[in-house]
PDB file of C-alpha atoms in Angstrom:
ATOM      1  CA  MET A   1      84.694   3.999  33.803  1.00  0.00           C
ATOM      2  CA  MET A   2      87.861   2.289  32.566  1.00  0.00           C
ATOM      3  CA  ALA A   3      89.670   2.865  35.855  1.00  0.00           C
ATOM      4  CA  THR A   4      86.966   0.979  37.757  1.00  0.00           C
ATOM      5  CA  LEU A   5      87.253  -2.081  35.496  1.00  0.00           C
ATOM      6  CA  CYS A   6      90.981  -2.382  35.032  1.00  0.00           C
ATOM      7  CA  TYR A   7      94.365  -0.854  35.561  1.00  0.00           C
ATOM      8  CA  PRO A   8      95.189   1.651  32.852  1.00  0.00           C
ATOM      9  CA  GLY A   9      98.663   1.576  31.447  1.00  0.00           C
ATOM     10  CA  PRO A  10     100.581   1.655  28.199  1.00  0.00           C
ATOM     11  CA  ILE A  11      99.125  -0.721  25.611  1.00  0.00           C
ATOM     12  CA  HIS A  12     100.307  -1.711  22.156  1.00  0.00           C
ATOM     13  CA  GLY A  13      96.808  -1.627  20.679  1.00  0.00           C
ATOM     14  CA  ASP A  14      97.445  -4.329  18.053  1.00  0.00           C
ATOM     15  CA  PHE A  15      99.394  -6.927  20.010  1.00  0.00           C
ATOM     16  CA  HIS A  16      99.753 -10.161  18.020  1.00  0.00           C
ATOM     17  CA  GLU A  17     102.412 -12.494  16.657  1.00  0.00           C
ATOM     18  CA  HIS A  18     103.216 -10.361  13.600  1.00  0.00           C
ATOM     19  CA  ASN A  19     104.155  -7.402  15.792  1.00  0.00           C
ATOM     20  CA  ILE A  20     106.498  -9.219  18.182  1.00  0.00           C
ATOM     21  CA  LEU A  21     110.243  -9.395  17.548  1.00  0.00           C
ATOM     22  CA  ALA A  22     111.931 -12.465  19.020  1.00  0.00           C
ATOM     23  CA  GLU A  23     115.266 -14.186  18.870  1.00  0.00           C
ATOM     24  CA  GLY A  24     116.302 -17.742  19.624  1.00  0.00           C
ATOM     25  CA  ASN A  25     115.440 -21.168  18.288  1.00  0.00           C
ATOM     26  CA  GLU A  26     113.314 -24.233  19.027  1.00  0.00           C
ATOM     27  CA  CYS A  27     116.020 -25.893  21.158  1.00  0.00           C
ATOM     28  CA  GLN A  28     116.984 -22.921  23.295  1.00  0.00           C
ATOM     29  CA  GLY A  29     113.623 -21.206  23.328  1.00  0.00           C
ATOM     30  CA  HIS A  30     112.670 -17.738  22.212  1.00  0.00           C
ATOM     31  CA  LYS A  31     113.105 -14.381  23.879  1.00  0.00           C
ATOM     32  CA  ILE A  32     111.016 -11.327  23.065  1.00  0.00           C
ATOM     33  CA  ILE A  33     113.331  -8.470  22.153  1.00  0.00           C
ATOM     34  CA  GLY A  34     110.889  -5.844  20.912  1.00  0.00           C
ATOM     35  CA  PHE A  35     107.635  -4.831  19.289  1.00  0.00           C
ATOM     36  CA  ILE A  36     106.749  -3.126  16.020  1.00  0.00           C
ATOM     37  CA  ASP A  37     103.694  -1.385  14.552  1.00  0.00           C
ATOM     38  CA  LEU A  38     103.116   1.053  17.384  1.00  0.00           C
ATOM     39  CA  GLN A  39     100.681   3.481  15.728  1.00  0.00           C
ATOM     40  CA  ASP A  40      97.813   2.202  17.926  1.00  0.00           C
ATOM     41  CA  ALA A  41      99.825   2.492  21.166  1.00  0.00           C
ATOM     42  CA  ALA A  42      98.050   4.434  23.891  1.00  0.00           C
ATOM     43  CA  ILE A  43      97.189   4.465  27.565  1.00  0.00           C
ATOM     44  CA  GLY A  44      94.324   2.050  28.028  1.00  0.00           C
ATOM     45  CA  CYS A  45      93.048  -1.049  29.720  1.00  0.00           C
ATOM     46  CA  ARG A  46      96.061  -3.389  29.833  1.00  0.00           C
ATOM     47  CA  VAL A  47      93.905  -6.487  29.508  1.00  0.00           C
ATOM     48  CA  SER A  48      92.877  -5.347  26.029  1.00  0.00           C
ATOM     49  CA  ASP A  49      96.307  -6.316  24.647  1.00  0.00           C
ATOM     50  CA  LEU A  50      95.823  -9.792  26.127  1.00  0.00           C
ATOM     51  CA  ALA A  51      92.405 -10.050  24.450  1.00  0.00           C
ATOM     52  CA  VAL A  52      93.838  -9.000  21.076  1.00  0.00           C
ATOM     53  CA  TYR A  53      96.648 -11.540  21.393  1.00  0.00           C
ATOM     54  CA  MET A  54      94.232 -14.300  22.436  1.00  0.00           C
ATOM     55  CA  MET A  55      91.974 -13.647  19.454  1.00  0.00           C
ATOM     56  CA  HIS A  56      94.844 -13.777  16.981  1.00  0.00           C
ATOM     57  CA  MET A  57      96.288 -16.933  18.547  1.00  0.00           C
ATOM     58  CA  MET A  58      92.859 -18.599  18.518  1.00  0.00           C
ATOM     59  CA  ALA A  59      92.449 -17.796  14.817  1.00  0.00           C
ATOM     60  CA  HIS A  60      96.000 -18.889  14.035  1.00  0.00           C
ATOM     61  CA  CYS A  61      95.842 -22.215  15.925  1.00  0.00           C
ATOM     62  CA  VAL A  62      92.215 -23.305  15.403  1.00  0.00           C
ATOM     63  CA  SER A  63      93.154 -26.212  13.121  1.00  0.00           C
ATOM     64  CA  THR A  64      95.307 -27.814  15.837  1.00  0.00           C
ATOM     65  CA  ILE A  65      94.174 -26.502  19.241  1.00  0.00           C
ATOM     66  CA  GLU A  66      90.719 -25.680  20.590  1.00  0.00           C
ATOM     67  CA  PRO A  67      90.233 -21.911  20.984  1.00  0.00           C
ATOM     68  CA  ALA A  68      89.366 -22.258  24.689  1.00  0.00           C
ATOM     69  CA  ASP A  69      92.663 -24.104  25.216  1.00  0.00           C
ATOM     70  CA  VAL A  70      94.569 -21.392  23.358  1.00  0.00           C
ATOM     71  CA  GLY A  71      92.904 -18.800  25.563  1.00  0.00           C
ATOM     72  CA  LYS A  72      93.917 -20.651  28.695  1.00  0.00           C
ATOM     73  CA  LEU A  73      97.527 -20.929  27.505  1.00  0.00           C
ATOM     74  CA  CYS A  74      97.629 -17.190  26.752  1.00  0.00           C
ATOM     75  CA  ILE A  75      96.165 -16.316  30.156  1.00  0.00           C
ATOM     76  CA  ASN A  76      98.589 -18.586  31.980  1.00  0.00           C
ATOM     77  CA  GLY A  77     101.515 -17.071  30.084  1.00  0.00           C
ATOM     78  CA  TYR A  78     100.287 -13.556  30.884  1.00  0.00           C
ATOM     79  CA  ARG A  79      99.955 -14.443  34.566  1.00  0.00           C
ATOM     80  CA  ARG A  80     103.619 -15.467  34.642  1.00  0.00           C
ATOM     81  CA  LYS A  81     104.521 -11.789  34.222  1.00  0.00           C
ATOM     82  CA  ARG A  82     101.484  -9.859  35.435  1.00  0.00           C
ATOM     83  CA  SER A  83      98.446 -10.770  37.468  1.00  0.00           C
ATOM     84  CA  LEU A  84      94.897 -10.210  36.287  1.00  0.00           C
ATOM     85  CA  THR A  85      92.507  -8.484  38.642  1.00  0.00           C
ATOM     86  CA  GLU A  86      89.089 -10.051  39.110  1.00  0.00           C
ATOM     87  CA  GLU A  87      87.587  -7.119  37.183  1.00  0.00           C
ATOM     88  CA  GLU A  88      90.011  -7.595  34.283  1.00  0.00           C
ATOM     89  CA  PHE A  89      89.335 -11.320  34.178  1.00  0.00           C
ATOM     90  CA  ASP A  90      85.575 -10.704  34.216  1.00  0.00           C
ATOM     91  CA  VAL A  91      85.732  -8.577  31.038  1.00  0.00           C
ATOM     92  CA  LEU A  92      88.320 -10.694  29.200  1.00  0.00           C
ATOM     93  CA  TYR A  93      85.906 -13.043  27.401  1.00  0.00           C
ATOM     94  CA  ASP A  94      83.835 -10.103  26.171  1.00  0.00           C
ATOM     95  CA  CYS A  95      86.980  -8.284  25.037  1.00  0.00           C
ATOM     96  CA  VAL A  96      88.043 -11.357  23.036  1.00  0.00           C
ATOM     97  CA  LEU A  97      84.618 -11.554  21.361  1.00  0.00           C
ATOM     98  CA  GLY A  98      84.749  -7.823  20.667  1.00  0.00           C
ATOM     99  CA  ARG A  99      88.130  -8.192  19.009  1.00  0.00           C
ATOM    100  CA  PHE A 100      86.821 -11.059  16.865  1.00  0.00           C
ATOM    101  CA  ALA A 101      83.916  -8.849  15.738  1.00  0.00           C
ATOM    102  CA  GLN A 102      86.225  -5.942  14.984  1.00  0.00           C
ATOM    103  CA  TYR A 103      88.713  -8.116  13.127  1.00  0.00           C
ATOM    104  CA  LEU A 104      86.125  -9.966  11.047  1.00  0.00           C
ATOM    105  CA  VAL A 105      84.436  -6.723   9.955  1.00  0.00           C
ATOM    106  CA  TYR A 106      87.388  -4.379   9.479  1.00  0.00           C
ATOM    107  CA  SER A 107      89.867  -6.735   7.830  1.00  0.00           C
ATOM    108  CA  PRO A 108      87.822  -7.360   4.650  1.00  0.00           C
ATOM    109  CA  TYR A 109      86.992  -3.661   4.468  1.00  0.00           C
ATOM    110  CA  TYR A 110      90.635  -2.589   4.693  1.00  0.00           C
ATOM    111  CA  TYR A 111      91.598  -5.336   2.250  1.00  0.00           C
ATOM    112  CA  SER A 112      89.134  -3.894  -0.284  1.00  0.00           C
ATOM    113  CA  ILE A 113      91.043  -0.606  -0.068  1.00  0.00           C
ATOM    114  CA  HIS A 114      94.677  -1.703   0.308  1.00  0.00           C
ATOM    115  CA  LYS A 115      94.713  -5.190  -1.314  1.00  0.00           C
ATOM    116  CA  ASP A 116      97.248  -6.396   1.262  1.00  0.00           C
ATOM    117  CA  PRO A 117      96.753 -10.177   1.725  1.00  0.00           C
ATOM    118  CA  TYR A 118      97.994  -9.877   5.308  1.00  0.00           C
ATOM    119  CA  LEU A 119      94.742  -8.110   6.171  1.00  0.00           C
ATOM    120  CA  ILE A 120      92.670 -11.222   5.524  1.00  0.00           C
ATOM    121  CA  THR A 121      95.102 -14.019   6.356  1.00  0.00           C
ATOM    122  CA  SER A 122      93.032 -15.227   9.304  1.00  0.00           C
ATOM    123  CA  LYS A 123      89.535 -14.364   8.082  1.00  0.00           C
ATOM    124  CA  THR A 124      88.406 -17.959   7.519  1.00  0.00           C
ATOM    125  CA  THR A 125      90.192 -19.376  10.544  1.00  0.00           C
ATOM    126  CA  GLY A 126      88.954 -16.453  12.639  1.00  0.00           C
ATOM    127  CA  ARG A 127      85.347 -17.294  11.818  1.00  0.00           C
ATOM    128  CA  ARG A 128      85.984 -20.937  12.609  1.00  0.00           C
ATOM    129  CA  ALA A 129      87.687 -20.105  15.916  1.00  0.00           C
ATOM    130  CA  LEU A 130      84.878 -17.772  16.948  1.00  0.00           C
ATOM    131  CA  GLY A 131      82.302 -20.435  16.110  1.00  0.00           C
ATOM    132  CA  ARG A 132      84.178 -23.067  18.131  1.00  0.00           C
ATOM    133  CA  LEU A 133      84.583 -20.710  21.077  1.00  0.00           C
ATOM    134  CA  ARG A 134      80.853 -19.961  21.058  1.00  0.00           C
ATOM    135  CA  GLU A 135      79.947 -23.678  21.185  1.00  0.00           C
ATOM    136  CA  LYS A 136      80.295 -23.410  24.969  1.00  0.00           C
ATOM    137  CA  SER A 137      78.669 -20.841  27.205  1.00  0.00           C
ATOM    138  CA  ARG A 138      80.495 -17.797  28.499  1.00  0.00           C
ATOM    139  CA  SER A 139      80.367 -19.193  32.037  1.00  0.00           C
ATOM    140  CA  GLU A 140      81.854 -22.558  30.962  1.00  0.00           C
ATOM    141  CA  ILE A 141      84.732 -20.839  29.169  1.00  0.00           C
ATOM    142  CA  MET A 142      85.359 -18.428  32.041  1.00  0.00           C
ATOM    143  CA  GLN A 143      85.389 -21.260  34.585  1.00  0.00           C
ATOM    144  CA  TYR A 144      87.845 -23.210  32.434  1.00  0.00           C
ATOM    145  CA  TRP A 145      90.108 -20.172  32.029  1.00  0.00           C
ATOM    146  CA  LYS A 146      89.997 -19.457  35.756  1.00  0.00           C
ATOM    147  CA  CYS A 147      91.607 -22.809  36.650  1.00  0.00           C
ATOM    148  CA  GLU A 148      95.385 -22.544  36.511  1.00  0.00           C
TER     149      GLU A 148
END
């Protein structure tokens, strides 16, 4: 079923700002030079990495930027390097919501075992971002994201 919805390819599996290595500065810009934390890497639906990244960015930026705007910025950045098929775009919103659900359930559980504060750094902001995203309907968000 995956092949009918999206193009399979190598995915990171946990693609977010803490797993991206970059060099540069604010004046000259930043360049991605690598990725870390590859234990979830696999062959899968490439759009899933975009959804994971969008969720983390929405949670990270919710106090300054609306989650729908963050999503649009992430999509536009992604499209600069790789296009999204219509099928991939159609499942993106649901993938983002799925990642929010996974993150908000698993992070506190893993924190209870490992006591690593990193595991719950975005718990409160994640809930807030999800709530803000859900203030509009799926179709409103998707239409907004579709406009470049």
